[in-house]
Amino acid sequence: MLKFIKGNLEQIEGVEIYPIISLLIFFLFFAGLFFWVFTAKKAHITEVSNIPLEDDTINTNNE
């Protein structure tokens, strides 16, 4: 099956740039995420991590 895809892609001019672009987007996203994790304020991380433990839910069942 790969030979069918490869055969079609070989005929497209300039197709070799797409894997480079996708790798660059992937790398930049995770580099940005890595930077954000290490520069985030500890208070914000603690606040967000405690959200699932809060019991401030309002029951909106209409029974």
Tab-separated table of C-alpha atoms in Angstrom:
chain	number	residue	atom	x	y	z
A	1	MET	CA	0.000	0.000	0.000
A	2	LEU	CA	2.891	2.345	0.722
A	3	LYS	CA	4.085	2.056	-2.881
A	4	PHE	CA	0.767	3.506	-4.099
A	5	ILE	CA	1.078	6.504	-1.787
A	6	LYS	CA	4.776	6.969	-2.506
A	7	GLY	CA	4.212	6.741	-6.257
A	8	ASN	CA	1.576	9.464	-6.175
A	9	LEU	CA	3.581	11.723	-3.882
A	10	GLU	CA	6.710	11.469	-6.043
A	11	GLN	CA	4.838	13.172	-8.857
A	12	ILE	CA	3.926	16.235	-6.802
A	13	GLU	CA	6.442	19.019	-7.164
A	14	GLY	CA	7.706	20.471	-3.881
A	15	VAL	CA	6.175	17.749	-1.704
A	16	GLU	CA	9.396	17.232	0.261
A	17	ILE	CA	8.801	20.449	2.229
A	18	TYR	CA	5.682	19.131	4.045
A	19	PRO	CA	7.468	16.680	6.387
A	20	ILE	CA	9.932	19.425	7.298
A	21	ILE	CA	7.117	21.857	8.066
A	22	SER	CA	5.222	19.296	10.164
A	23	LEU	CA	8.365	18.422	12.140
A	24	LEU	CA	9.014	22.119	12.735
A	25	ILE	CA	5.448	22.681	13.993
A	26	PHE	CA	5.718	19.627	16.252
A	27	PHE	CA	9.057	20.761	17.679
A	28	LEU	CA	7.953	24.376	18.221
A	29	PHE	CA	4.755	23.302	19.985
A	30	PHE	CA	6.550	21.070	22.458
A	31	ALA	CA	9.407	23.518	22.947
A	32	GLY	CA	6.810	26.209	23.757
A	33	LEU	CA	5.009	23.866	26.113
A	34	PHE	CA	8.293	22.971	27.806
A	35	PHE	CA	9.094	26.688	28.224
A	36	TRP	CA	5.625	27.418	29.628
A	37	VAL	CA	5.875	24.600	32.180
A	38	PHE	CA	9.141	25.880	33.579
A	39	THR	CA	8.098	29.543	33.638
A	40	ALA	CA	4.580	29.065	35.045
A	41	LYS	CA	3.974	30.420	38.523
A	42	LYS	CA	3.750	27.814	41.265
A	43	ALA	CA	0.559	29.395	42.622
A	44	HIS	CA	-1.184	29.001	39.265
A	45	ILE	CA	-0.117	25.358	38.952
A	46	THR	CA	-1.372	24.622	42.475
A	47	GLU	CA	-4.686	26.374	41.817
A	48	VAL	CA	-5.294	24.500	38.577
A	49	SER	CA	-4.269	21.153	40.056
A	50	ASN	CA	-6.821	21.541	42.857
A	51	ILE	CA	-9.789	22.175	40.542
A	52	PRO	CA	-10.863	18.497	40.381
A	53	LEU	CA	-10.824	18.291	44.186
A	54	GLU	CA	-13.152	21.241	44.795
A	55	ASP	CA	-16.720	20.456	45.745
A	56	ASP	CA	-18.413	23.564	44.328
A	57	THR	CA	-20.538	21.732	41.783
A	58	ILE	CA	-24.163	22.677	41.335
A	59	ASN	CA	-26.553	19.840	40.635
A	60	THR	CA	-28.679	20.871	37.648
A	61	ASN	CA	-30.670	17.652	37.174
A	62	ASN	CA	-34.291	18.404	36.371
A	63	GLU	CA	-35.994	15.258	37.678
